[in-house]
XYZ file of N, CA and C in Angstrom:
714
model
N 103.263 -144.435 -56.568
C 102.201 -143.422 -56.740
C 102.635 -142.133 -56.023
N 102.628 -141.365 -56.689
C 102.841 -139.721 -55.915
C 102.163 -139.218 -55.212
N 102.507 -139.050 -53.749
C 101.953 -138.488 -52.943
C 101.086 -136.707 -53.387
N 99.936 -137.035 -52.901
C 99.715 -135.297 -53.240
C 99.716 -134.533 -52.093
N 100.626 -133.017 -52.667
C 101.210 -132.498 -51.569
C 99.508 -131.368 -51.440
N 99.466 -131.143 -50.314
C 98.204 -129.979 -49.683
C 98.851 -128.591 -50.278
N 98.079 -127.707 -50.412
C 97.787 -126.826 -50.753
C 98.470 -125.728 -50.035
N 99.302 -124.794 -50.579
C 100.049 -123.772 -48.911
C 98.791 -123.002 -48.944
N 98.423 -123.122 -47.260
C 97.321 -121.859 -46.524
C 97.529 -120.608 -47.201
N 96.091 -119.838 -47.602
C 96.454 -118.751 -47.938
C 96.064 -117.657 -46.468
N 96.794 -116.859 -46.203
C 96.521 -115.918 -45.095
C 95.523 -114.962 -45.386
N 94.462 -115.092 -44.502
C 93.069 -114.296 -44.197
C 93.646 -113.042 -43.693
N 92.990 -111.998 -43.410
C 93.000 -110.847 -42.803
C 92.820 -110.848 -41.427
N 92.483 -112.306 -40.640
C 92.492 -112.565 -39.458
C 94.368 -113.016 -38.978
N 94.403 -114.128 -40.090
C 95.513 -114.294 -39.541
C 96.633 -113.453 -39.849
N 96.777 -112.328 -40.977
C 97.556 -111.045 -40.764
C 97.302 -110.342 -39.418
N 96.723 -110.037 -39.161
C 96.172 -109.443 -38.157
C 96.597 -109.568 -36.457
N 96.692 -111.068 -36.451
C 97.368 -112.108 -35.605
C 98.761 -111.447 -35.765
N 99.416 -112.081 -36.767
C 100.250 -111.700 -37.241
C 101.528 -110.364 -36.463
N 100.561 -109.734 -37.076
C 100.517 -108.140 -36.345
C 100.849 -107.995 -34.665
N 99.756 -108.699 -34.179
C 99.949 -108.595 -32.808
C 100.817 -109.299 -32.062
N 100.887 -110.451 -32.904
C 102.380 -111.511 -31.999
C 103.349 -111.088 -32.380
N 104.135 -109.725 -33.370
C 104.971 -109.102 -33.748
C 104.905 -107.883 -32.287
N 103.390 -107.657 -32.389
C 103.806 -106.378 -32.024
C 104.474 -107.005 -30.080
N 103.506 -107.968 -29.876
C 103.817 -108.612 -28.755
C 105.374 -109.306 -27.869
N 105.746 -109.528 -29.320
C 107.239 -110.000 -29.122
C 107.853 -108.543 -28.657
N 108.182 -107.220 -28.796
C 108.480 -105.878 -28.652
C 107.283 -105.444 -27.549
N 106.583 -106.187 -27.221
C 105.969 -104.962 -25.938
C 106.312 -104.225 -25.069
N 107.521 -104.857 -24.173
C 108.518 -103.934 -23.544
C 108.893 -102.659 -24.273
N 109.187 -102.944 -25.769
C 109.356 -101.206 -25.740
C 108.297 -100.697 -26.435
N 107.239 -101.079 -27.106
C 105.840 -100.719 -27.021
C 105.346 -99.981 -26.179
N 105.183 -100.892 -25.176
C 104.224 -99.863 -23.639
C 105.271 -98.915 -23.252
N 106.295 -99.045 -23.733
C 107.096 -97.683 -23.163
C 106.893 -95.947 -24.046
N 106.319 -96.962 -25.114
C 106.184 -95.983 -26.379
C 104.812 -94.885 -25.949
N 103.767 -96.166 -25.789
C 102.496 -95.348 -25.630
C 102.839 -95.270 -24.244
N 103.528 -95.875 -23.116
C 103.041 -94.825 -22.020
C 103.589 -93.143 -22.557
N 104.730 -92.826 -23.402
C 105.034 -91.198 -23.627
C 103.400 -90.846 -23.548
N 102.774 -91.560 -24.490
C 101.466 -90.358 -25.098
C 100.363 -90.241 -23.623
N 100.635 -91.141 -23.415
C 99.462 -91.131 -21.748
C 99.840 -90.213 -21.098
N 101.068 -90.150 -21.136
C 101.955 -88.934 -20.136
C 101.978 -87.633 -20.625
N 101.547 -87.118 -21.792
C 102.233 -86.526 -22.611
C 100.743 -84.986 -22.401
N 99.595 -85.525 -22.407
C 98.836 -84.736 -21.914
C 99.097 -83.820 -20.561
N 98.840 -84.902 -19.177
C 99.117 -84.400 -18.094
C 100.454 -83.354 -17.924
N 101.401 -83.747 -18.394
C 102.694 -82.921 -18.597
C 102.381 -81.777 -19.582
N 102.294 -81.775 -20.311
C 101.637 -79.939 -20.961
C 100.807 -79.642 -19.944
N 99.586 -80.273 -19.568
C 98.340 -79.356 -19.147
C 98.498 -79.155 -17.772
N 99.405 -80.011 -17.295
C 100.167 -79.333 -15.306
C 101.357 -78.175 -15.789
N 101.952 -78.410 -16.443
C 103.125 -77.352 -16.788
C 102.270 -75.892 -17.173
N 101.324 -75.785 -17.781
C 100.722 -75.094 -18.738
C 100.167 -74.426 -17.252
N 99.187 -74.875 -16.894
C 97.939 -74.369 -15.804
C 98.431 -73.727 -14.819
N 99.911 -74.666 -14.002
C 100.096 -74.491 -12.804
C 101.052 -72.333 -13.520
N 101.715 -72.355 -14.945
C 102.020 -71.184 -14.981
C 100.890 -69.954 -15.198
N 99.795 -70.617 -15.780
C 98.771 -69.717 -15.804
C 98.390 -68.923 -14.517
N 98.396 -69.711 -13.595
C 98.041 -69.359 -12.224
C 98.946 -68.791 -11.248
N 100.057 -68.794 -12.101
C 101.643 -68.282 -11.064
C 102.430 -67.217 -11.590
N 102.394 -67.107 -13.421
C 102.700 -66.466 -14.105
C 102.446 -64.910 -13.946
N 102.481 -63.678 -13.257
C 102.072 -62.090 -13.202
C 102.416 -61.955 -14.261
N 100.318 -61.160 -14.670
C 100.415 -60.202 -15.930
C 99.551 -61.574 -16.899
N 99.692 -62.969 -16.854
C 98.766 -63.393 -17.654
C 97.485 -63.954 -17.560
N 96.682 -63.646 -18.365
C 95.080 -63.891 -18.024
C 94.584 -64.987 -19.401
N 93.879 -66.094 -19.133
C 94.081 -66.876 -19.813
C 92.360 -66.683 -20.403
N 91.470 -65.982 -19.996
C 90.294 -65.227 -20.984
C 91.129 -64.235 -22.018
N 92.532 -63.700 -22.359
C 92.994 -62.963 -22.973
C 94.527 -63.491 -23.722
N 94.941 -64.337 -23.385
C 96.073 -64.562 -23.457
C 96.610 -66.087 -24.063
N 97.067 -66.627 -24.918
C 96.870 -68.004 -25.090
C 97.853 -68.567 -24.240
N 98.499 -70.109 -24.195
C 99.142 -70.603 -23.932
C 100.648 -70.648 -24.441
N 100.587 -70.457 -25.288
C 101.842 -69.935 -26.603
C 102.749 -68.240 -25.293
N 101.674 -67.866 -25.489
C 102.141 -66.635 -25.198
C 102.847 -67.114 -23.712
N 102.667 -67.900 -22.802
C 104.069 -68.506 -21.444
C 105.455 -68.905 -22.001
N 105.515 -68.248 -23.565
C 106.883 -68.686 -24.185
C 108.241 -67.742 -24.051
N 107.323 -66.348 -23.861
C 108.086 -65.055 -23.326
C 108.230 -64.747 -22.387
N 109.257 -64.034 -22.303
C 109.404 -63.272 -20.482
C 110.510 -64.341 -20.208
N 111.455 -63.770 -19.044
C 112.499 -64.430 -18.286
C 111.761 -65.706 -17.995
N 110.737 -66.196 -17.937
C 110.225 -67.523 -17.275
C 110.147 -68.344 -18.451
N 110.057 -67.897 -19.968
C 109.212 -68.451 -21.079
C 110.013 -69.646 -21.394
N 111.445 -70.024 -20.545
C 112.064 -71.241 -21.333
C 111.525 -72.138 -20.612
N 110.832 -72.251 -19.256
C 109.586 -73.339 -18.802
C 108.413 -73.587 -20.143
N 107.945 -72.831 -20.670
C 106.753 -73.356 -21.653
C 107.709 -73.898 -23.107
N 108.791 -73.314 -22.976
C 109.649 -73.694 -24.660
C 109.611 -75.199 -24.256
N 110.753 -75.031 -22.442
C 110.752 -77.008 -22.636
C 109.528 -77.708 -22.535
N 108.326 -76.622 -22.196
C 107.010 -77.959 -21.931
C 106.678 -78.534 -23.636
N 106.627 -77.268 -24.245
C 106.356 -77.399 -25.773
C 107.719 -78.821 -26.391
N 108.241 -78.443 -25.843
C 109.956 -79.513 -26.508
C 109.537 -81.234 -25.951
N 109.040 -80.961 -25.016
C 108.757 -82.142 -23.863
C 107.849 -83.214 -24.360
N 106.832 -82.281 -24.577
C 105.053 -82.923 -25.254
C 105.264 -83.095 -26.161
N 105.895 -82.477 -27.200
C 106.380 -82.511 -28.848
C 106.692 -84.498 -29.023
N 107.913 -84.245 -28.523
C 108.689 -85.517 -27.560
C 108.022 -86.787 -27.768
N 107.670 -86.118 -26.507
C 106.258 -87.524 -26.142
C 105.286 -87.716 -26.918
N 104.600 -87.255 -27.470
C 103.525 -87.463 -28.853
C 104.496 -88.020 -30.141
N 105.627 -87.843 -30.126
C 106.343 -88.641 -31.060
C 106.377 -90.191 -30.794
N 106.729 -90.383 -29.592
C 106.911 -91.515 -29.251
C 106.011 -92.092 -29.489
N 104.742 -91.592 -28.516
C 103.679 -92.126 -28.311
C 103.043 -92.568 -30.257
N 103.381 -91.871 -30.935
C 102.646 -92.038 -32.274
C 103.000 -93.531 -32.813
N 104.568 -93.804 -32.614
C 105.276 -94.741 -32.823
C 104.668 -96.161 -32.330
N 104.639 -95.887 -30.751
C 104.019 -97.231 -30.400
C 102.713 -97.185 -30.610
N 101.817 -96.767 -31.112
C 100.526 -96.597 -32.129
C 100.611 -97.392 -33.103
N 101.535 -97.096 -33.879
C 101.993 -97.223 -34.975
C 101.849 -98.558 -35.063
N 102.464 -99.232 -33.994
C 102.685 -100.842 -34.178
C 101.523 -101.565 -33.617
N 101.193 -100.882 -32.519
C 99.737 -101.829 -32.350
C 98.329 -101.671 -33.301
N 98.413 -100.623 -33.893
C 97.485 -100.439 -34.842
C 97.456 -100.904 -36.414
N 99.168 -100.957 -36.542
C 99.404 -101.828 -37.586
C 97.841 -102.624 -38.287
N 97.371 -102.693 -39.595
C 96.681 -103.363 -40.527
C 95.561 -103.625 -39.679
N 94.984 -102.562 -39.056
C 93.455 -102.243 -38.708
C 93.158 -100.823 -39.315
N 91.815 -100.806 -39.495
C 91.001 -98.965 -39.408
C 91.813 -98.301 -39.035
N 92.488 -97.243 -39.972
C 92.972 -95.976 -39.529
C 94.609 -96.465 -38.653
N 94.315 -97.312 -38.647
C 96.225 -97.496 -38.824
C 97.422 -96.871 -39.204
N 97.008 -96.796 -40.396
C 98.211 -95.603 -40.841
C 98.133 -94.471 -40.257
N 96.593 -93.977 -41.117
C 96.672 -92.149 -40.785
C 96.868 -91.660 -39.147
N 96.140 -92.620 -37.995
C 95.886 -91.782 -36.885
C 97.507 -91.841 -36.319
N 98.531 -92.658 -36.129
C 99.830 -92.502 -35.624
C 100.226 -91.894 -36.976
N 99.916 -91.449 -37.907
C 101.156 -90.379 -39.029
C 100.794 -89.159 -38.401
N 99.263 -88.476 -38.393
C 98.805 -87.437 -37.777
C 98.977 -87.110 -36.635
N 99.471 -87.886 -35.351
C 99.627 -87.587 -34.364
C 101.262 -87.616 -34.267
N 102.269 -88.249 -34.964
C 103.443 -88.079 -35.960
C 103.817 -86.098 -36.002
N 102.713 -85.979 -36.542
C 103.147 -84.209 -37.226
C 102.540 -83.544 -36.344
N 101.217 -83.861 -35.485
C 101.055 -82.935 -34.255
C 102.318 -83.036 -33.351
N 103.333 -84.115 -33.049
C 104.210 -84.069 -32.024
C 105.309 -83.183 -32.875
N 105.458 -83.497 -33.936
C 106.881 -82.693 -34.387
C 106.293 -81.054 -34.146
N 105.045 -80.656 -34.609
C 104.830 -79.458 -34.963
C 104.839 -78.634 -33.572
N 104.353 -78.816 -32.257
C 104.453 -79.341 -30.900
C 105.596 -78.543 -30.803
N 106.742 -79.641 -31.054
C 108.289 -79.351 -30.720
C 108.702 -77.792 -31.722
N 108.197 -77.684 -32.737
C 108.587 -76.692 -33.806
C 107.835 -75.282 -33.428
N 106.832 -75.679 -32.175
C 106.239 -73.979 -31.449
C 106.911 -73.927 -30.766
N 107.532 -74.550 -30.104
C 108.500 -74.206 -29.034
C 109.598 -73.873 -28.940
N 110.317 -74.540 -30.282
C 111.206 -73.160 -30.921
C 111.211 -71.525 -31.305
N 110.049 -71.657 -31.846
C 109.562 -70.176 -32.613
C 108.533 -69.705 -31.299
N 109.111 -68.727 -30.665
C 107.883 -68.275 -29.825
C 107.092 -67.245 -30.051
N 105.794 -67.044 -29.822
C 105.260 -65.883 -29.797
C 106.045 -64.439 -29.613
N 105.239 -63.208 -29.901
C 105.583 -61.975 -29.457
C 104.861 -61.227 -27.512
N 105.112 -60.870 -27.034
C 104.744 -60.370 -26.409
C 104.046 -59.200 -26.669
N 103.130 -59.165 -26.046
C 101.498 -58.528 -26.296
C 100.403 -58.551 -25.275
N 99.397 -57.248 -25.280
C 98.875 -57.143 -24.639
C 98.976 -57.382 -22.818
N 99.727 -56.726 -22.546
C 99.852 -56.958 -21.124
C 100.760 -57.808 -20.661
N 101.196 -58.701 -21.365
C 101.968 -59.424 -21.092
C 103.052 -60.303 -21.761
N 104.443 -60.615 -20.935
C 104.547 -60.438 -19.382
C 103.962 -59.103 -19.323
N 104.282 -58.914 -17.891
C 103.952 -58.029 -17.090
C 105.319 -56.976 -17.773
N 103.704 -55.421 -17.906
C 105.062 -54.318 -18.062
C 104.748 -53.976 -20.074
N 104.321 -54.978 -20.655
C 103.668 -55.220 -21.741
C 102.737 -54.411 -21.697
N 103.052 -53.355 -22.907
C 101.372 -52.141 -23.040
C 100.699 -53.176 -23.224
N 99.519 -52.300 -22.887
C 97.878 -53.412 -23.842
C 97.810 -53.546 -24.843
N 96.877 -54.549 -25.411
C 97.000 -54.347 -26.600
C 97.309 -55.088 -27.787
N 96.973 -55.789 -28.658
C 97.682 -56.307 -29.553
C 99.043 -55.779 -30.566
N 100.093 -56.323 -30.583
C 101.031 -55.739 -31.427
C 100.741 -55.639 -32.618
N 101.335 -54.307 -33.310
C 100.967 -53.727 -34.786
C 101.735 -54.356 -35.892
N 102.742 -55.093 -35.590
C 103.480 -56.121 -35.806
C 103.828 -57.465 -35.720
N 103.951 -58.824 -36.704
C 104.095 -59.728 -35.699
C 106.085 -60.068 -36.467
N 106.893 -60.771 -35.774
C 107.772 -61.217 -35.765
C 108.049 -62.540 -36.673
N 108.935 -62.631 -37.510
C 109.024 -64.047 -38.347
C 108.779 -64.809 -37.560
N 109.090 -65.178 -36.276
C 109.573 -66.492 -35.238
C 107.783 -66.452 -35.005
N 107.609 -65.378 -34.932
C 105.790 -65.362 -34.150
C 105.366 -65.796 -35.333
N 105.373 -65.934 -36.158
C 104.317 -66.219 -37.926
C 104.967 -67.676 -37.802
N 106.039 -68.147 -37.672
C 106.426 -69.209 -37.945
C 105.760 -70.096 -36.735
N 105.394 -69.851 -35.274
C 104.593 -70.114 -34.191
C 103.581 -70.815 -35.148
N 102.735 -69.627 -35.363
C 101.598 -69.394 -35.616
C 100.985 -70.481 -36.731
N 101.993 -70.862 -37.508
C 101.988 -71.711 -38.730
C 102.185 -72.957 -38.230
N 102.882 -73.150 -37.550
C 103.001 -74.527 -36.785
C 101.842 -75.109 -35.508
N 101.505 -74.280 -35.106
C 100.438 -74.255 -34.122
C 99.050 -75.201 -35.403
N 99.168 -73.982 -36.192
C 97.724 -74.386 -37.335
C 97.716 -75.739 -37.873
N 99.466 -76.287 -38.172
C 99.309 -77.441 -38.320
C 99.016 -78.131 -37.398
N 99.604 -78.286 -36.165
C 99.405 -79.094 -34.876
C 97.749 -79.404 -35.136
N 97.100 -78.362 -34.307
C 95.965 -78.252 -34.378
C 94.865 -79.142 -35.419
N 95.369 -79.340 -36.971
C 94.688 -79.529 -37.727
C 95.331 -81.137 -37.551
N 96.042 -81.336 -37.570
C 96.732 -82.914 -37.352
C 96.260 -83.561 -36.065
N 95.947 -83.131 -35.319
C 95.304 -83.522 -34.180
C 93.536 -83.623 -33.713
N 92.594 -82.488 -34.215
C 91.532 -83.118 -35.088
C 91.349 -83.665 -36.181
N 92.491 -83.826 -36.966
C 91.829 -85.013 -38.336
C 92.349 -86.765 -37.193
N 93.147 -86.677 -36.453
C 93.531 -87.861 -35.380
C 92.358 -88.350 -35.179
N 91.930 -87.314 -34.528
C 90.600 -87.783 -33.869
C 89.733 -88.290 -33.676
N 89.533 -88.000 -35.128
C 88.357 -88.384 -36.709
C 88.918 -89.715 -37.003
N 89.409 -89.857 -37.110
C 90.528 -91.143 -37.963
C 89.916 -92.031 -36.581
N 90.370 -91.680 -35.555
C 90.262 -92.965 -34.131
C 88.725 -93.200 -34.161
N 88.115 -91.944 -34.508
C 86.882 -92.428 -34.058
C 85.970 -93.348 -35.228
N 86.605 -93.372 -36.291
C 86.364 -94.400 -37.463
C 86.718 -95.540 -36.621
N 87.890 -95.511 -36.575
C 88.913 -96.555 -36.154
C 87.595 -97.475 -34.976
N 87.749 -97.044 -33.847
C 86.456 -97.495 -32.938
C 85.459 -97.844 -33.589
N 84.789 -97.178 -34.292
C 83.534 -97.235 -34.647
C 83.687 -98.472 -35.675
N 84.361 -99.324 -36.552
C 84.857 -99.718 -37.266
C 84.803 -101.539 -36.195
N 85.563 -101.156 -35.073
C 85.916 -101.983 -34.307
C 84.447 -102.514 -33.114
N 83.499 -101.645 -33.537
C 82.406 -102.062 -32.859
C 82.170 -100.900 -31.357
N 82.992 -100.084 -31.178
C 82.868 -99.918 -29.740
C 82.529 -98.488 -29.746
N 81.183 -98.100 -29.719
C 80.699 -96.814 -29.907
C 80.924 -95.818 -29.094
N 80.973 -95.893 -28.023
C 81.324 -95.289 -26.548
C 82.631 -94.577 -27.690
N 83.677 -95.225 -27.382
C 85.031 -94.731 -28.030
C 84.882 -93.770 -29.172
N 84.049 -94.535 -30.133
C 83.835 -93.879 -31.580
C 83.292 -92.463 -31.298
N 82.285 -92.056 -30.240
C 81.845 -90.982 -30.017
C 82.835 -89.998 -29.620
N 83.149 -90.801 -28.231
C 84.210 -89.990 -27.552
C 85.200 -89.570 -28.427
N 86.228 -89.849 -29.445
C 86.729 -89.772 -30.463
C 86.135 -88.389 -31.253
N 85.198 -88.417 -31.660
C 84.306 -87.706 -32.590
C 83.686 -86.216 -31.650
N 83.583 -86.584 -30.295
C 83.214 -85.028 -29.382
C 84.712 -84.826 -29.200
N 85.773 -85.542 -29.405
C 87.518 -84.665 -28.669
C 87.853 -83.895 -29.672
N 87.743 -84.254 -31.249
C 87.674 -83.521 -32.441
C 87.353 -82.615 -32.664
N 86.245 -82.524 -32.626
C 85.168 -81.235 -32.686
C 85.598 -80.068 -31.508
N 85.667 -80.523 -30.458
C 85.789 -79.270 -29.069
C 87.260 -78.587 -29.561
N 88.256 -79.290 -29.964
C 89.378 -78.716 -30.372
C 88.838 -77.428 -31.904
N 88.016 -78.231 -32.802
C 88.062 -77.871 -34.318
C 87.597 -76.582 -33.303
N 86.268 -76.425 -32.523
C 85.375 -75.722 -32.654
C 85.920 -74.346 -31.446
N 86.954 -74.768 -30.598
C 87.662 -74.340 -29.816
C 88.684 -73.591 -30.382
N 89.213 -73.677 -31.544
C 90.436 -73.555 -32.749
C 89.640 -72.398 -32.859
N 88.683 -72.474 -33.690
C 87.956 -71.753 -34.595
C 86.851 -70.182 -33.918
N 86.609 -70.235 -32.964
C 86.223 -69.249 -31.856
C 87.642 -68.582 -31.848
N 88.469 -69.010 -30.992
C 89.740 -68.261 -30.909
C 90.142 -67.170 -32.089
N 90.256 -67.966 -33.281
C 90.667 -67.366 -34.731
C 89.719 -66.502 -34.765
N 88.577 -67.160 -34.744
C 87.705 -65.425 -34.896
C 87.315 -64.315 -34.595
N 88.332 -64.484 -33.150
C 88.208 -63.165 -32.163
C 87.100 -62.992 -30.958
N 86.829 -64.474 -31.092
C 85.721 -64.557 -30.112
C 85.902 -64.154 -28.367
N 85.176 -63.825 -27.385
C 85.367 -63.287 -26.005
C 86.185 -65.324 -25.885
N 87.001 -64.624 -24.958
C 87.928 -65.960 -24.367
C 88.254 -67.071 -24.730
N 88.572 -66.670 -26.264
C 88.959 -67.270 -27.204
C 90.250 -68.400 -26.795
N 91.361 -67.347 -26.493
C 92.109 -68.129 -25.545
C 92.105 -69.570 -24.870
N 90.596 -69.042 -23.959
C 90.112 -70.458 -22.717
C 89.785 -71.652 -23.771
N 88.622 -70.738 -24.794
C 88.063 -72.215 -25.800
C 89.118 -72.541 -26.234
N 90.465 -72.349 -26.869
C 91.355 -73.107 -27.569
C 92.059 -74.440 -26.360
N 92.459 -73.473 -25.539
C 92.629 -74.576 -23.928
C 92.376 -75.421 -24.005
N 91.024 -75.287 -23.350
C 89.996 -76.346 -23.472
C 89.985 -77.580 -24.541
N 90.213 -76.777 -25.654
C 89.583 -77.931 -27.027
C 90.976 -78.344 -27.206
N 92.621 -77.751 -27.478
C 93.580 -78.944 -27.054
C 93.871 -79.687 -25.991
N 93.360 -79.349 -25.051
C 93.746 -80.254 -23.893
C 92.860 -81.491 -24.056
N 91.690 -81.589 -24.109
C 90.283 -82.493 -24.361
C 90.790 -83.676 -25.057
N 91.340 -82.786 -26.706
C 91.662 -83.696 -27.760
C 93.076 -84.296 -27.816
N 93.762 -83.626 -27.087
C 95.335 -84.662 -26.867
C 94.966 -85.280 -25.525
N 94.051 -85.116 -24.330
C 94.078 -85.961 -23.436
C 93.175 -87.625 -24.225
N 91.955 -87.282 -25.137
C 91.749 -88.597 -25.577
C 93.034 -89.003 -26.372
N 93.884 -88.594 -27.364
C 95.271 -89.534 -27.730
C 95.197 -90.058 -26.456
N 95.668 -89.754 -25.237
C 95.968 -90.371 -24.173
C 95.665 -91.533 -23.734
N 94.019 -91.282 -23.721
C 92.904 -92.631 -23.706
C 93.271 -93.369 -24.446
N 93.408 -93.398 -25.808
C 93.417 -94.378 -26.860
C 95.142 -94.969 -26.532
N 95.757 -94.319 -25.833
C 97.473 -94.777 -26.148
C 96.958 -95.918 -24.377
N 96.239 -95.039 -23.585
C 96.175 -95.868 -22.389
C 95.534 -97.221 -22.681
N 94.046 -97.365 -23.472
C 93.255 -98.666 -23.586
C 94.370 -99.634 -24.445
N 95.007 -99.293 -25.216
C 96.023 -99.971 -26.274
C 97.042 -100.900 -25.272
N 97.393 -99.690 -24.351
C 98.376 -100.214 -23.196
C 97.898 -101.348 -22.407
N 96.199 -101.067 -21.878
C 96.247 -102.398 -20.986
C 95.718 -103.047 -22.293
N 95.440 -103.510 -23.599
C 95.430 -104.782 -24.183
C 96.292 -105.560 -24.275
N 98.027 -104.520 -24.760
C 99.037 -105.913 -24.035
C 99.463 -105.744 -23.068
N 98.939 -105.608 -21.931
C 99.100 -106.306 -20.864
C 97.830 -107.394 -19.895
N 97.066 -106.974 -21.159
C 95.781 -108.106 -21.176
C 96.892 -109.868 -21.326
N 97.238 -109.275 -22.987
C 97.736 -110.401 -23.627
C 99.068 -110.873 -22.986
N 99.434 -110.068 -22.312
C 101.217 -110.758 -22.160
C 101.230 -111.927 -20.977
């Protein structure tokens, strides 16, 4: 009599999922090395950035963006901070990439934070013009001109910017998806302060400058959060 053979298991979306994580788990060593870049990757722009705001003669950061520490004998400090963070948000997207693997927003939020890091690295090539006061020695003033390298800035910045609130959006699905509202919010206010921080600036608003600050630093320090909570889950699991 012929034995009857069982049926091969078909794989649930739990056990893909599994899957996923005992993959990603086997590689955690260079995982957590991945997302620590993005944890790091904030603090390193926004200490590089601040400590020149405050040391820099001639720039005023109610008038002046951050872009603009790209000029002047000092400006190859903000090129490498821009080269640095670029960098690190690459990385950091990567080891995203794998722990987020075949959940909510999986793909999009490490592709988008993918093209905020390249675009990152691609302002820091192309620098601004010098303007208004500064450096120091700089008439006032906005220039009547801008420079290919400054338009090409300027174009890359817009992407950054826009790749980094649609991130945002994406994580805060992502959370919200996953049950954990706290996150989903937080996610959803880092978005917005950037969009809405972006968008003041562009329109010529008084300290336009500060709001843009403000709203990238906010929204790449949560990447941070999300690359940090990711970090201690495997080291929950390991």
């Amino acid at each position: 009599m012929t034995a009857v053979q069982p049926a091969p298991a078909v794989p649930t979306r739990r056990t893909a999922r599994t899957g996923t994580a005992e993959r990603s788990g086997a590689a955690a060593p260079a995982t957590r090395r991945l997302l620590a870049c993005l944890v790091a990757a904030t603090p390193v722009f926004g200490f590089v950035s601040l400590a020149q705001v405050f040391t820099r003669e001639g720039f005023d950061l109610l008038r002046h963006p951050l872009s603009m520490l790209s000029t002047g004998d000092l400006g190859w400090i903000q090129i490498t901070n821009f080269l640095v963070s670029g960098v690190l948000t690459i990385a950091g997207a990567a080891g995203l990439r794998r722990v987020m693997r075949g959940t909510p927003g999986g793909t999009w939020a490490p592709r988008l934070l993918l093209v905020n890091g390249v675009m990152l690295a691609v302002a820091g090539v192309f620098v601004m013009d010098p303007g208004d006061g500064f450096p120091a020695g700089t008439p006032l003033g906005q220039p009547t001109t801008m420079s290919w390298h400054a338009m090409a800035h300027m174009a890359a910045g817009s992407v950054a910017f826009t790749a980094l609130i649609a991130a945002c959006f994406v994580l805060g699905r992502h959370f919200s998806r996953a049950g954990r509202t706290g996150f989903a919010v937080a996610s959803r206010v880092s978005g917005t302060a950037l969009l809405l921080g972006n968008g003041w600036a562009m329109s010529g608003g008084r300290a336009g400058s500060l709001t843009l600050c403000v709203g990238v630093l906010v929204a790449m320090a949560w990447a941070g959060v999300t690359a940090a909570d990711r970090l201690a889950a495997l080291r929950r699991a390991a």
